[in-house]
Amino acid sequence: MYKNDRLNLAIVDDHPMILEGLKSLLQEDPKFHIFSFTKGAAILDFIQENKVDVVLLDIVLSDGSGLDFCRAIKQKLPKTIVIAISNQAERSIIFRFLENGGNGYILKNADAQEIVKCIDNAINGDLALSKEVQEIMLRPSSQAFEIPRLTKREQQILESIAYGHTSAEIAEKLFISVITVETHRRNLLQKFKSKNMIELVKIAAENKLI
């Protein structure tokens, strides 16, 4: 696919240790010229003026969802390879990322060798999936679920929870009190029969409520 030209590879992750770890791992490969960003908006600005061949994109970023940033990158630069590198192991999130144009999905617990192999696979035109992601995708989806009816406010709060916002951030954004947000959170857990917020978001995503 590429011959002598170095590839511009951008890493987007708001965890400094992970960012530095990936940079030091990939800098050893002479075919890459590495750029790093802590916000999704920054990579969108960067690709306006610069050619980027590969983007390693975290799913949960401080300024939005990697799912949305993946779609936005692909709309601007359809040929750019976009690979998720994430702790999010939910089957529905993996599928949504790929539906949004993603070229692969790597869990952060993958070892260095596997990460490099996945990136090479994507460059060669294959789908880049770490071993654990392949196993998750092959599992049968959860059984049919009776979708609860949500109020407009509950829907707003559910979407904010999915983006990883805290109760305080949600309260500020929606101009309501933290206590009100916490009450809605408890109601959502009951409606979805969920043990915790991670399970709540997973069920909501699988049923396309977010």
PDB file of C-alpha atoms in Angstrom:
ATOM      1  CA  MET A   1       0.000   0.000   0.000  1.00  0.00           C
ATOM      2  CA  TYR A   2       2.803   2.413   0.946  1.00  0.00           C
ATOM      3  CA  LYS A   3       6.364   2.242  -0.305  1.00  0.00           C
ATOM      4  CA  ASN A   4       9.150   4.563   0.786  1.00  0.00           C
ATOM      5  CA  ASP A   5       7.042   7.323   2.296  1.00  0.00           C
ATOM      6  CA  ARG A   6       6.820   7.472   6.073  1.00  0.00           C
ATOM      7  CA  LEU A   7       3.294   7.179   7.412  1.00  0.00           C
ATOM      8  CA  ASN A   8       1.828   9.940   9.556  1.00  0.00           C
ATOM      9  CA  LEU A   9       0.358   8.171  12.568  1.00  0.00           C
ATOM     10  CA  ALA A  10      -1.677  10.113  15.135  1.00  0.00           C
ATOM     11  CA  ILE A  11      -2.420   8.836  18.649  1.00  0.00           C
ATOM     12  CA  VAL A  12      -5.447  10.358  20.409  1.00  0.00           C
ATOM     13  CA  ASP A  13      -5.687   9.501  24.122  1.00  0.00           C
ATOM     14  CA  ASP A  14      -6.169  11.677  27.201  1.00  0.00           C
ATOM     15  CA  HIS A  15      -4.136   9.391  29.506  1.00  0.00           C
ATOM     16  CA  PRO A  16      -0.511  10.685  29.429  1.00  0.00           C
ATOM     17  CA  MET A  17       1.042   7.326  30.386  1.00  0.00           C
ATOM     18  CA  ILE A  18      -0.775   5.461  27.609  1.00  0.00           C
ATOM     19  CA  LEU A  19       0.043   8.210  25.125  1.00  0.00           C
ATOM     20  CA  GLU A  20       3.747   8.075  26.000  1.00  0.00           C
ATOM     21  CA  GLY A  21       3.769   4.268  26.027  1.00  0.00           C
ATOM     22  CA  LEU A  22       2.265   4.035  22.548  1.00  0.00           C
ATOM     23  CA  LYS A  23       4.577   6.772  21.247  1.00  0.00           C
ATOM     24  CA  SER A  24       7.711   5.035  22.516  1.00  0.00           C
ATOM     25  CA  LEU A  25       6.496   1.671  21.139  1.00  0.00           C
ATOM     26  CA  LEU A  26       5.708   3.001  17.654  1.00  0.00           C
ATOM     27  CA  GLN A  27       8.692   5.374  17.372  1.00  0.00           C
ATOM     28  CA  GLU A  28      10.862   2.266  17.107  1.00  0.00           C
ATOM     29  CA  ASP A  29       9.254   1.580  13.717  1.00  0.00           C
ATOM     30  CA  PRO A  30      10.997   3.733  11.073  1.00  0.00           C
ATOM     31  CA  LYS A  31       7.945   3.809   8.804  1.00  0.00           C
ATOM     32  CA  PHE A  32       5.971   5.994  11.238  1.00  0.00           C
ATOM     33  CA  HIS A  33       6.070   9.710  11.897  1.00  0.00           C
ATOM     34  CA  ILE A  34       4.184  10.078  15.217  1.00  0.00           C
ATOM     35  CA  PHE A  35       1.815  12.847  16.312  1.00  0.00           C
ATOM     36  CA  SER A  36      -0.063  12.773  19.610  1.00  0.00           C
ATOM     37  CA  PHE A  37      -3.207  14.509  20.858  1.00  0.00           C
ATOM     38  CA  THR A  38      -5.193  14.452  24.093  1.00  0.00           C
ATOM     39  CA  LYS A  39      -8.485  15.670  22.584  1.00  0.00           C
ATOM     40  CA  GLY A  40     -10.635  14.502  19.696  1.00  0.00           C
ATOM     41  CA  ALA A  41     -11.226  18.066  18.528  1.00  0.00           C
ATOM     42  CA  ALA A  42      -7.460  18.517  18.133  1.00  0.00           C
ATOM     43  CA  ILE A  43      -7.153  15.647  15.645  1.00  0.00           C
ATOM     44  CA  LEU A  44     -10.106  17.041  13.659  1.00  0.00           C
ATOM     45  CA  ASP A  45      -8.322  20.413  13.467  1.00  0.00           C
ATOM     46  CA  PHE A  46      -5.024  18.732  12.537  1.00  0.00           C
ATOM     47  CA  ILE A  47      -6.460  16.740   9.626  1.00  0.00           C
ATOM     48  CA  GLN A  48      -7.857  19.921   8.058  1.00  0.00           C
ATOM     49  CA  GLU A  49      -4.292  20.927   7.142  1.00  0.00           C
ATOM     50  CA  ASN A  50      -2.273  17.703   7.352  1.00  0.00           C
ATOM     51  CA  LYS A  51      -2.299  14.249   5.775  1.00  0.00           C
ATOM     52  CA  VAL A  52      -2.774  11.510   8.375  1.00  0.00           C
ATOM     53  CA  ASP A  53      -2.505   7.860   7.323  1.00  0.00           C
ATOM     54  CA  VAL A  54      -3.341   6.113  10.597  1.00  0.00           C
ATOM     55  CA  VAL A  55      -5.209   7.274  13.723  1.00  0.00           C
ATOM     56  CA  LEU A  56      -5.167   5.323  16.996  1.00  0.00           C
ATOM     57  CA  LEU A  57      -8.240   6.610  18.791  1.00  0.00           C
ATOM     58  CA  ASP A  58      -9.413   6.134  22.373  1.00  0.00           C
ATOM     59  CA  ILE A  59     -13.176   5.663  22.755  1.00  0.00           C
ATOM     60  CA  VAL A  60     -13.629   7.718  25.945  1.00  0.00           C
ATOM     61  CA  LEU A  61     -12.095  11.187  25.608  1.00  0.00           C
ATOM     62  CA  SER A  62     -12.550  14.260  27.773  1.00  0.00           C
ATOM     63  CA  ASP A  63     -14.203  16.195  24.940  1.00  0.00           C
ATOM     64  CA  GLY A  64     -16.441  13.508  23.442  1.00  0.00           C
ATOM     65  CA  SER A  65     -16.807   9.959  22.191  1.00  0.00           C
ATOM     66  CA  GLY A  66     -14.311   8.223  19.931  1.00  0.00           C
ATOM     67  CA  LEU A  67     -17.323   6.743  18.129  1.00  0.00           C
ATOM     68  CA  ASP A  68     -18.286  10.232  16.926  1.00  0.00           C
ATOM     69  CA  PHE A  69     -14.706  11.312  16.231  1.00  0.00           C
ATOM     70  CA  CYS A  70     -14.181   8.167  14.125  1.00  0.00           C
ATOM     71  CA  ARG A  71     -17.198   9.047  11.982  1.00  0.00           C
ATOM     72  CA  ALA A  72     -16.017  12.663  11.634  1.00  0.00           C
ATOM     73  CA  ILE A  73     -12.471  11.640  10.601  1.00  0.00           C
ATOM     74  CA  LYS A  74     -13.835   9.187   8.024  1.00  0.00           C
ATOM     75  CA  GLN A  75     -16.153  11.843   6.570  1.00  0.00           C
ATOM     76  CA  LYS A  76     -13.215  14.207   6.043  1.00  0.00           C
ATOM     77  CA  LEU A  77     -10.581  11.604   5.082  1.00  0.00           C
ATOM     78  CA  PRO A  78     -12.214   8.333   3.981  1.00  0.00           C
ATOM     79  CA  LYS A  79      -8.852   6.662   3.233  1.00  0.00           C
ATOM     80  CA  THR A  80      -7.392   7.341   6.685  1.00  0.00           C
ATOM     81  CA  ILE A  81      -7.109   4.175   8.775  1.00  0.00           C
ATOM     82  CA  VAL A  82      -8.860   4.673  12.125  1.00  0.00           C
ATOM     83  CA  ILE A  83      -8.268   2.071  14.841  1.00  0.00           C
ATOM     84  CA  ALA A  84      -9.811   2.186  18.311  1.00  0.00           C
ATOM     85  CA  ILE A  85      -7.449   1.531  21.198  1.00  0.00           C
ATOM     86  CA  SER A  86      -9.602   1.309  24.284  1.00  0.00           C
ATOM     87  CA  ASN A  87     -10.519  -0.283  27.600  1.00  0.00           C
ATOM     88  CA  GLN A  88     -14.151  -0.441  26.431  1.00  0.00           C
ATOM     89  CA  ALA A  89     -14.779  -4.146  25.833  1.00  0.00           C
ATOM     90  CA  GLU A  90     -18.544  -3.973  25.244  1.00  0.00           C
ATOM     91  CA  ARG A  91     -19.598  -5.864  22.138  1.00  0.00           C
ATOM     92  CA  SER A  92     -22.077  -3.154  21.101  1.00  0.00           C
ATOM     93  CA  ILE A  93     -19.427  -0.397  21.297  1.00  0.00           C
ATOM     94  CA  ILE A  94     -17.000  -2.433  19.168  1.00  0.00           C
ATOM     95  CA  PHE A  95     -19.696  -2.963  16.524  1.00  0.00           C
ATOM     96  CA  ARG A  96     -20.723   0.708  16.595  1.00  0.00           C
ATOM     97  CA  PHE A  97     -17.114   1.819  16.091  1.00  0.00           C
ATOM     98  CA  LEU A  98     -16.768  -0.455  13.059  1.00  0.00           C
ATOM     99  CA  GLU A  99     -20.167   0.689  11.727  1.00  0.00           C
ATOM    100  CA  ASN A 100     -18.877   4.282  11.960  1.00  0.00           C
ATOM    101  CA  GLY A 101     -16.076   3.394   9.549  1.00  0.00           C
ATOM    102  CA  GLY A 102     -13.412   2.133  11.959  1.00  0.00           C
ATOM    103  CA  ASN A 103     -10.713  -0.151  10.528  1.00  0.00           C
ATOM    104  CA  GLY A 104     -10.054  -2.049  13.723  1.00  0.00           C
ATOM    105  CA  TYR A 105     -10.375  -2.276  17.480  1.00  0.00           C
ATOM    106  CA  ILE A 106      -7.591  -3.048  19.972  1.00  0.00           C
ATOM    107  CA  LEU A 107      -8.069  -3.460  23.714  1.00  0.00           C
ATOM    108  CA  LYS A 108      -5.443  -1.690  25.815  1.00  0.00           C
ATOM    109  CA  ASN A 109      -4.527  -4.931  27.571  1.00  0.00           C
ATOM    110  CA  ALA A 110      -3.079  -6.255  24.276  1.00  0.00           C
ATOM    111  CA  ASP A 111       0.709  -6.647  24.374  1.00  0.00           C
ATOM    112  CA  ALA A 112       3.070  -4.489  22.318  1.00  0.00           C
ATOM    113  CA  GLN A 113       3.620  -7.157  19.671  1.00  0.00           C
ATOM    114  CA  GLU A 114      -0.131  -7.587  19.139  1.00  0.00           C
ATOM    115  CA  ILE A 115      -0.706  -3.814  18.866  1.00  0.00           C
ATOM    116  CA  VAL A 116       1.998  -3.497  16.179  1.00  0.00           C
ATOM    117  CA  LYS A 117       0.640  -6.541  14.313  1.00  0.00           C
ATOM    118  CA  CYS A 118      -2.909  -5.102  14.336  1.00  0.00           C
ATOM    119  CA  ILE A 119      -1.698  -1.764  12.935  1.00  0.00           C
ATOM    120  CA  ASP A 120       0.249  -3.571  10.186  1.00  0.00           C
ATOM    121  CA  ASN A 121      -2.853  -5.640   9.363  1.00  0.00           C
ATOM    122  CA  ALA A 122      -4.904  -2.449   8.929  1.00  0.00           C
ATOM    123  CA  ILE A 123      -2.220  -0.855   6.717  1.00  0.00           C
ATOM    124  CA  ASN A 124      -2.383  -3.982   4.541  1.00  0.00           C
ATOM    125  CA  GLY A 125      -6.139  -3.588   4.158  1.00  0.00           C
ATOM    126  CA  ASP A 126      -7.327  -6.095   6.774  1.00  0.00           C
ATOM    127  CA  LEU A 127      -9.564  -5.496   9.762  1.00  0.00           C
ATOM    128  CA  ALA A 128      -7.339  -4.911  12.809  1.00  0.00           C
ATOM    129  CA  LEU A 129      -8.838  -6.738  15.777  1.00  0.00           C
ATOM    130  CA  SER A 130      -6.924  -7.798  18.865  1.00  0.00           C
ATOM    131  CA  LYS A 131      -7.458 -11.425  19.922  1.00  0.00           C
ATOM    132  CA  GLU A 132      -9.791 -10.600  22.793  1.00  0.00           C
ATOM    133  CA  VAL A 133     -11.906  -8.342  20.551  1.00  0.00           C
ATOM    134  CA  GLN A 134     -12.304 -11.205  18.061  1.00  0.00           C
ATOM    135  CA  GLU A 135     -13.557 -13.434  20.894  1.00  0.00           C
ATOM    136  CA  ILE A 136     -16.027 -10.761  22.106  1.00  0.00           C
ATOM    137  CA  MET A 137     -17.417 -10.294  18.587  1.00  0.00           C
ATOM    138  CA  LEU A 138     -18.006 -14.029  18.178  1.00  0.00           C
ATOM    139  CA  ARG A 139     -20.054 -14.281  21.385  1.00  0.00           C
ATOM    140  CA  PRO A 140     -23.820 -14.406  20.935  1.00  0.00           C
ATOM    141  CA  SER A 141     -25.527 -11.098  21.719  1.00  0.00           C
ATOM    142  CA  SER A 142     -27.524 -10.786  24.925  1.00  0.00           C
ATOM    143  CA  GLN A 143     -31.085 -12.061  25.008  1.00  0.00           C
ATOM    144  CA  ALA A 144     -34.029  -9.927  23.943  1.00  0.00           C
ATOM    145  CA  PHE A 145     -34.649  -7.061  26.316  1.00  0.00           C
ATOM    146  CA  GLU A 146     -37.858  -5.177  26.933  1.00  0.00           C
ATOM    147  CA  ILE A 147     -36.873  -1.577  26.226  1.00  0.00           C
ATOM    148  CA  PRO A 148     -38.072   0.808  28.948  1.00  0.00           C
ATOM    149  CA  ARG A 149     -39.812   4.078  28.076  1.00  0.00           C
ATOM    150  CA  LEU A 150     -37.590   7.066  28.873  1.00  0.00           C
ATOM    151  CA  THR A 151     -38.503  10.670  29.495  1.00  0.00           C
ATOM    152  CA  LYS A 152     -36.651  13.324  27.498  1.00  0.00           C
ATOM    153  CA  ARG A 153     -34.615  14.211  30.612  1.00  0.00           C
ATOM    154  CA  GLU A 154     -33.724  10.547  31.270  1.00  0.00           C
ATOM    155  CA  GLN A 155     -32.571  10.215  27.653  1.00  0.00           C
ATOM    156  CA  GLN A 156     -30.336  13.308  28.016  1.00  0.00           C
ATOM    157  CA  ILE A 157     -28.825  11.963  31.238  1.00  0.00           C
ATOM    158  CA  LEU A 158     -28.340   8.481  29.765  1.00  0.00           C
ATOM    159  CA  GLU A 159     -26.422   9.948  26.813  1.00  0.00           C
ATOM    160  CA  SER A 160     -24.257  12.051  29.153  1.00  0.00           C
ATOM    161  CA  ILE A 161     -23.486   8.980  31.285  1.00  0.00           C
ATOM    162  CA  ALA A 162     -22.476   7.113  28.107  1.00  0.00           C
ATOM    163  CA  TYR A 163     -19.985   9.906  27.342  1.00  0.00           C
ATOM    164  CA  GLY A 164     -18.492   9.429  30.811  1.00  0.00           C
ATOM    165  CA  HIS A 165     -19.708  12.714  32.306  1.00  0.00           C
ATOM    166  CA  THR A 166     -19.939  12.977  36.104  1.00  0.00           C
ATOM    167  CA  SER A 167     -23.140  13.907  37.945  1.00  0.00           C
ATOM    168  CA  ALA A 168     -21.711  17.380  38.575  1.00  0.00           C
ATOM    169  CA  GLU A 169     -20.918  17.868  34.866  1.00  0.00           C
ATOM    170  CA  ILE A 170     -24.378  16.652  33.854  1.00  0.00           C
ATOM    171  CA  ALA A 171     -26.030  18.960  36.402  1.00  0.00           C
ATOM    172  CA  GLU A 172     -24.089  21.955  35.076  1.00  0.00           C
ATOM    173  CA  LYS A 173     -24.852  21.092  31.442  1.00  0.00           C
ATOM    174  CA  LEU A 174     -28.601  20.597  32.009  1.00  0.00           C
ATOM    175  CA  PHE A 175     -29.004  23.386  34.615  1.00  0.00           C
ATOM    176  CA  ILE A 176     -30.346  21.013  37.289  1.00  0.00           C
ATOM    177  CA  SER A 177     -29.063  20.016  40.725  1.00  0.00           C
ATOM    178  CA  VAL A 178     -26.654  17.135  41.351  1.00  0.00           C
ATOM    179  CA  ILE A 179     -29.324  15.538  43.587  1.00  0.00           C
ATOM    180  CA  THR A 180     -31.768  15.547  40.647  1.00  0.00           C
ATOM    181  CA  VAL A 181     -29.150  13.896  38.423  1.00  0.00           C
ATOM    182  CA  GLU A 182     -28.488  11.224  41.071  1.00  0.00           C
ATOM    183  CA  THR A 183     -32.233  10.554  41.347  1.00  0.00           C
ATOM    184  CA  HIS A 184     -32.452  10.088  37.569  1.00  0.00           C
ATOM    185  CA  ARG A 185     -29.406   7.780  37.685  1.00  0.00           C
ATOM    186  CA  ARG A 186     -31.113   5.577  40.296  1.00  0.00           C
ATOM    187  CA  ASN A 187     -34.333   5.525  38.259  1.00  0.00           C
ATOM    188  CA  LEU A 188     -32.413   4.524  35.129  1.00  0.00           C
ATOM    189  CA  LEU A 189     -30.700   1.660  36.967  1.00  0.00           C
ATOM    190  CA  GLN A 190     -34.120   0.405  38.089  1.00  0.00           C
ATOM    191  CA  LYS A 191     -35.697   0.777  34.644  1.00  0.00           C
ATOM    192  CA  PHE A 192     -32.861  -1.114  32.981  1.00  0.00           C
ATOM    193  CA  LYS A 193     -32.524  -3.646  35.848  1.00  0.00           C
ATOM    194  CA  SER A 194     -28.796  -2.867  35.883  1.00  0.00           C
ATOM    195  CA  LYS A 195     -26.295  -3.434  38.691  1.00  0.00           C
ATOM    196  CA  ASN A 196     -24.121  -0.454  37.755  1.00  0.00           C
ATOM    197  CA  MET A 197     -23.604   2.313  35.201  1.00  0.00           C
ATOM    198  CA  ILE A 198     -21.334   0.208  32.959  1.00  0.00           C
ATOM    199  CA  GLU A 199     -24.050  -2.438  32.587  1.00  0.00           C
ATOM    200  CA  LEU A 200     -26.654   0.312  32.059  1.00  0.00           C
ATOM    201  CA  VAL A 201     -24.694   1.888  29.174  1.00  0.00           C
ATOM    202  CA  LYS A 202     -24.005  -1.540  27.648  1.00  0.00           C
ATOM    203  CA  ILE A 203     -27.708  -2.479  27.600  1.00  0.00           C
ATOM    204  CA  ALA A 204     -28.691   0.953  26.282  1.00  0.00           C
ATOM    205  CA  ALA A 205     -26.082   0.760  23.496  1.00  0.00           C
ATOM    206  CA  GLU A 206     -27.093  -2.777  22.507  1.00  0.00           C
ATOM    207  CA  ASN A 207     -30.676  -1.579  22.170  1.00  0.00           C
ATOM    208  CA  LYS A 208     -29.633   1.545  20.199  1.00  0.00           C
ATOM    209  CA  LEU A 209     -30.896   3.961  22.848  1.00  0.00           C
ATOM    210  CA  ILE A 210     -27.612   5.881  22.693  1.00  0.00           C
TER     211      ILE A 210
END
